[in-house]
Short mmCIF file of C-alpha atoms and ligand atoms in Angstrom, two decimals:
data_model
loop_
_atom_site.label_atom_id
_atom_site.label_comp_id
_atom_site.label_asym_id
_atom_site.label_seq_id
_atom_site.Cartn_x
_atom_site.Cartn_y
_atom_site.Cartn_z
CA MET A 1 158.31 40.83 139.36
CA LYS A 2 159.75 44.87 140.02
CA LYS A 3 162.15 44.41 143.10
CA THR A 4 160.27 46.63 146.33
CA TYR A 5 162.82 48.45 148.81
CA TYR A 6 161.39 48.65 152.59
CA PHE A 7 163.41 51.20 155.02
CA ALA A 8 162.14 50.82 158.73
CA ASN A 9 163.18 54.19 159.93
CA TRP A 10 163.30 53.09 163.57
CA LYS A 11 163.78 57.04 164.68
CA MET A 12 164.66 57.13 168.35
CA TYR A 13 161.98 54.17 169.08
CA GLN A 14 163.92 50.99 169.26
CA SER A 15 165.45 49.63 172.30
CA PHE A 16 168.78 47.09 173.06
CA ALA A 17 165.53 44.56 174.18
CA GLY A 18 163.36 45.46 171.27
CA ILE A 19 166.14 44.73 168.79
CA ASP A 20 167.07 40.99 170.72
CA ALA A 21 163.28 40.56 170.21
CA PHE A 22 163.11 41.24 166.84
CA LEU A 23 166.27 39.52 165.54
CA MET A 24 164.87 36.46 167.45
CA GLU A 25 161.40 36.71 165.46
CA TYR A 26 163.39 37.61 162.15
CA ALA A 27 165.57 34.34 162.62
CA THR A 28 162.91 32.03 163.31
CA ASP A 29 160.81 33.55 160.80
CA ASN A 30 162.74 34.64 157.59
CA VAL A 31 160.37 35.46 155.45
CA LEU A 32 162.35 38.76 155.12
CA ALA A 33 164.87 37.35 153.71
CA ALA A 34 163.70 34.61 151.70
CA ASP A 35 161.73 36.80 148.28
CA ALA A 36 165.14 38.30 146.21
CA ASP A 37 162.37 40.78 144.71
CA VAL A 38 162.31 42.25 148.18
CA TYR A 39 165.26 44.65 150.03
CA VAL A 40 164.44 45.47 153.89
CA GLY A 41 166.77 47.61 155.46
CA ILE A 42 167.13 49.41 158.61
CA ALA A 43 167.75 52.74 159.77
CA ALA A 44 168.85 52.47 163.05
CA SER A 45 170.38 55.25 165.67
CA TYR A 46 173.80 55.36 165.73
CA GLU A 47 174.50 53.00 168.97
CA HIS A 48 172.60 50.34 167.70
CA ILE A 49 173.95 50.19 164.28
CA TYR A 50 176.88 48.66 165.60
CA TYR A 51 174.91 46.26 167.94
CA LEU A 52 173.00 45.02 164.48
CA SER A 53 175.96 44.66 162.61
CA GLN A 54 177.57 41.99 165.23
CA LYS A 55 174.41 40.08 165.03
CA LEU A 56 173.38 40.62 161.21
CA GLU A 57 176.52 39.27 159.75
CA ASN A 58 175.32 36.90 157.20
CA SER A 59 171.87 38.35 156.97
CA SER A 60 170.11 39.74 154.16
CA LEU A 61 169.07 42.49 155.99
CA TYR A 62 170.78 45.71 154.80
CA LEU A 63 171.73 48.48 157.52
CA GLY A 64 171.94 52.48 156.99
CA ALA A 65 171.82 55.29 159.13
CA GLN A 66 169.38 58.23 160.26
CA ASP A 67 171.32 61.18 159.32
CA CYS A 68 175.17 61.81 158.91
CA SER A 69 177.52 64.93 158.94
CA GLN A 70 178.38 66.11 156.12
CA PHE A 71 182.25 66.68 156.96
CA LEU A 72 184.53 64.06 157.12
CA HIS A 73 185.59 64.75 160.48
CA GLY A 74 186.59 66.91 162.70
CA ALA A 75 185.85 69.48 165.28
CA TYR A 76 182.01 68.39 165.13
CA THR A 77 180.94 68.03 168.49
CA GLY A 78 177.85 65.38 168.64
CA GLN A 79 178.07 64.83 165.17
CA VAL A 80 178.56 61.48 163.30
CA SER A 81 181.04 61.23 160.28
CA LEU A 82 181.04 59.77 156.74
CA GLN A 83 184.25 58.01 157.69
CA SER A 84 182.27 55.92 160.37
CA LEU A 85 179.23 55.22 158.41
CA MET A 86 181.92 54.13 155.68
CA GLN A 87 183.60 51.64 158.17
CA MET A 88 180.53 50.25 159.27
CA GLN A 89 179.68 49.38 155.73
CA LEU A 90 176.36 50.83 155.80
CA SER A 91 174.62 50.70 152.39
CA PHE A 92 172.32 53.99 152.85
CA CYS A 93 171.57 56.61 155.01
CA ILE A 94 168.71 58.89 155.47
CA VAL A 95 169.01 62.79 154.84
CA GLY A 96 166.49 65.95 154.91
CA HIS A 97 164.02 64.01 157.45
CA SER A 98 161.55 66.75 158.16
CA GLU A 99 161.95 65.54 162.02
CA VAL A 100 166.11 66.72 161.43
CA ARG A 101 164.79 69.73 159.56
CA GLN A 102 162.48 70.75 162.18
CA LEU A 103 164.84 69.91 165.21
CA LEU A 104 168.18 71.13 163.77
CA GLY A 105 167.12 74.02 161.29
CA GLN A 106 168.97 71.90 158.69
CA SER A 107 169.26 74.32 155.49
CA TYR A 108 168.25 72.95 151.98
CA GLU A 109 171.90 73.54 151.22
CA THR A 110 173.10 71.69 154.11
CA ILE A 111 171.15 68.58 153.34
CA ALA A 112 172.64 68.94 149.53
CA LEU A 113 175.76 68.62 150.54
CA LYS A 114 175.12 65.47 152.91
CA PHE A 115 173.70 63.88 149.29
CA LYS A 116 176.30 64.62 147.70
CA VAL A 117 179.15 62.97 149.89
CA LEU A 118 176.82 60.64 150.56
CA LEU A 119 177.23 59.96 146.87
CA ALA A 120 180.93 59.64 146.66
CA ALA A 121 181.34 57.46 149.50
CA ASN A 122 178.69 55.21 147.59
CA ILE A 123 176.43 55.10 150.21
CA SER A 124 172.78 55.01 148.70
CA PRO A 125 171.41 58.59 150.25
CA ILE A 126 167.52 58.53 151.11
CA LEU A 127 166.44 62.30 150.89
CA CYS A 128 163.33 62.62 152.26
CA ILE A 129 161.15 65.89 151.29
CA GLY A 130 157.44 66.73 152.05
CA GLU A 131 155.40 69.60 152.78
CA THR A 132 153.09 70.71 155.90
CA LEU A 133 149.57 70.87 156.17
CA VAL A 134 149.72 74.80 155.66
CA GLN A 135 151.78 74.27 152.68
CA LYS A 136 149.21 71.58 151.18
CA GLU A 137 146.22 73.79 152.16
CA ASP A 138 148.21 77.34 150.49
CA GLY A 139 148.47 75.11 147.08
CA VAL A 140 152.21 75.28 146.99
CA THR A 141 153.27 71.22 147.41
CA LEU A 142 154.74 70.87 144.30
CA GLN A 143 156.84 74.32 144.80
CA ILE A 144 158.13 73.33 147.64
CA LEU A 145 158.95 69.67 146.72
CA TYR A 146 161.00 71.63 144.00
CA ASP A 147 162.62 73.96 146.47
CA GLN A 148 163.59 70.94 148.32
CA LEU A 149 164.87 69.32 145.35
CA GLU A 150 166.56 71.83 143.63
CA SER A 151 170.61 72.06 144.86
CA VAL A 152 170.32 68.27 144.46
CA LEU A 153 168.75 67.90 141.00
CA GLU A 154 171.53 70.68 139.97
CA PHE A 155 174.25 68.29 141.37
CA LEU A 156 172.86 65.22 139.56
CA GLN A 157 173.14 67.03 136.30
CA SER A 158 176.71 65.97 136.24
CA TYR A 159 176.77 63.15 138.25
CA GLN A 160 177.58 59.93 136.45
CA GLY A 161 178.11 57.52 139.52
CA THR A 162 176.13 53.84 139.68
CA THR A 163 175.10 54.21 143.77
CA LYS A 164 171.21 53.95 143.89
CA ILE A 165 169.35 57.22 145.09
CA PHE A 166 166.09 57.48 146.68
CA ILE A 167 163.79 59.92 147.14
CA ALA A 168 161.28 59.42 149.52
CA TYR A 169 158.00 61.54 149.52
CA GLU A 170 157.03 61.97 153.03
CA PRO A 171 154.22 64.71 153.51
CA VAL A 172 154.97 66.03 157.47
CA TYR A 173 151.12 66.04 158.18
CA ALA A 174 150.91 62.25 157.39
CA ILE A 175 154.06 61.29 159.58
CA GLY A 176 153.18 59.56 162.81
CA THR A 177 149.33 60.70 162.14
CA GLY A 178 147.67 57.73 160.79
CA VAL A 179 146.58 59.94 157.80
CA ILE A 180 147.69 59.89 154.31
CA PRO A 181 147.18 61.79 151.26
CA GLU A 182 144.34 60.57 148.84
CA THR A 183 145.62 58.27 146.56
CA HIS A 184 144.84 60.95 143.64
CA GLU A 185 147.31 63.39 145.27
CA LEU A 186 150.04 61.12 145.72
CA GLN A 187 149.55 59.96 142.14
CA GLU A 188 150.42 63.55 141.15
CA ILE A 189 153.00 64.40 143.04
CA PHE A 190 154.92 60.81 142.19
CA TYR A 191 154.16 61.87 138.37
CA PHE A 192 155.04 65.46 139.40
CA LEU A 193 158.61 63.85 140.86
CA GLN A 194 159.44 61.20 137.76
CA LYS A 195 158.96 64.36 135.92
CA LEU A 196 162.05 66.19 137.34
CA VAL A 197 164.24 63.65 137.26
CA LYS A 198 163.62 62.13 134.22
CA GLU A 199 166.17 63.83 131.74
CA LEU A 200 169.00 63.21 134.22
CA PRO A 201 171.73 60.84 133.50
CA VAL A 202 171.38 59.08 136.55
CA ALA A 203 167.44 58.76 136.04
CA LYS A 204 167.42 54.72 136.01
CA ASN A 205 168.98 54.74 139.68
CA ILE A 206 166.88 57.13 141.31
CA MET A 207 163.68 55.32 143.15
CA PHE A 208 160.71 56.95 144.68
CA LEU A 209 159.98 55.69 147.83
CA TYR A 210 156.38 56.42 150.37
CA GLY A 211 156.71 57.56 153.89
CA GLY A 212 154.13 58.51 156.37
CA SER A 213 152.03 56.31 158.41
CA VAL A 214 152.82 53.40 156.26
CA HIS A 215 151.34 50.71 158.91
CA THR A 216 149.04 47.51 158.03
CA GLN A 217 145.65 49.23 157.73
CA THR A 218 146.97 51.75 154.92
CA ILE A 219 150.16 49.30 152.61
CA GLY A 220 147.15 47.78 150.70
CA LEU A 221 146.32 51.50 149.39
CA LEU A 222 149.92 52.46 148.87
CA LYS A 223 150.75 49.35 147.42
CA ASN A 224 148.54 50.74 144.29
CA LEU A 225 150.28 53.26 143.66
CA GLU A 226 152.07 53.57 140.50
CA GLY A 227 156.12 54.85 139.76
CA ILE A 228 157.28 54.11 143.24
CA SER A 229 159.92 51.79 144.34
CA GLY A 230 158.73 50.96 147.78
CA PHE A 231 158.56 52.51 151.61
CA LEU A 232 159.82 54.21 154.23
CA ILE A 233 158.11 52.65 157.62
CA GLY A 234 158.38 54.56 160.83
CA LYS A 235 156.45 53.76 164.03
CA ALA A 236 155.12 50.01 162.56
CA SER A 237 158.40 49.21 161.42
CA ILE A 238 159.72 48.18 165.21
CA ASP A 239 157.32 45.40 165.33
CA PHE A 240 158.84 42.48 163.31
CA GLN A 241 154.84 40.83 162.83
CA ALA A 242 153.97 44.54 161.46
CA LEU A 243 156.71 45.00 159.01
CA LYS A 244 156.51 41.55 157.62
CA LYS A 245 152.61 42.53 157.13
CA ILE A 246 153.65 45.17 155.23
CA VAL A 247 156.30 43.57 153.08
CA GLU A 248 153.58 40.39 152.62
CA CYS A 249 150.40 42.36 151.80
CA GLU A 250 149.53 42.42 147.61
P1 13P B 301 155.63 57.00 160.57
O1 13P B 301 155.62 55.81 159.31
O2 13P B 301 155.46 56.63 162.32
O3 13P B 301 154.47 57.62 160.17
O4 13P B 301 156.93 57.45 159.98
C1 13P B 301 157.25 57.91 158.44
C2 13P B 301 158.47 58.47 158.59
O5 13P B 301 158.96 59.34 159.30
C3 13P B 301 159.55 57.41 158.08
O6 13P B 301 160.59 58.25 157.81
#
């Protein structure tokens, strides 16, 4: 059976008390850790990462961040350096999430730079791409996805490393709305994305994820998709029981 990756993007939803409750349930019902074909990663906010890392020693949950600076260190107020991510031994880091793109106005080039520095540090990037509803209605979805990937694809032509790379398709209109695209639309998009990476030297290390309103009611449909390796889950993932149902759904 192929390994399935579940990344919980806790965004700014979680609290210290919420983490304690989550970990308590995780400790007593260790189903998420029991299966070697299941990978569960938590993308926590920075103040929670350290807290979690203290509590998760010897656990099979993986830890990651929701964004990072493209710079190693220096005068960058409010940013979090790659060095700290390395020191915290994080496994992965999300870059280019649409909420960050919108809030902080990060350019494609900045996001590509973050992607590159993460790979240089052997931390798996989860690069988020996705179109807005207007762009979808204008029929430019594939063009937008290509534009968001272009610099990264160029860089990957000559990248020879072995770090796993995740590309998460998260249509902006599906995030937090309960609406997911039609299966045939998703399938067309994932075929398109796979074609784009197929000739790259590291193609076998590139995995695709779907994100946007993944929860207990939608996961059944989404698990039928071909060519994806897992899911990036927002709101539903802060609730241990919901996350467990998503992982266990067949
Ligand atoms: P929701 O699962 O809350 O729709 O969020 C998706 C997301 O943005 C994951 O990165």
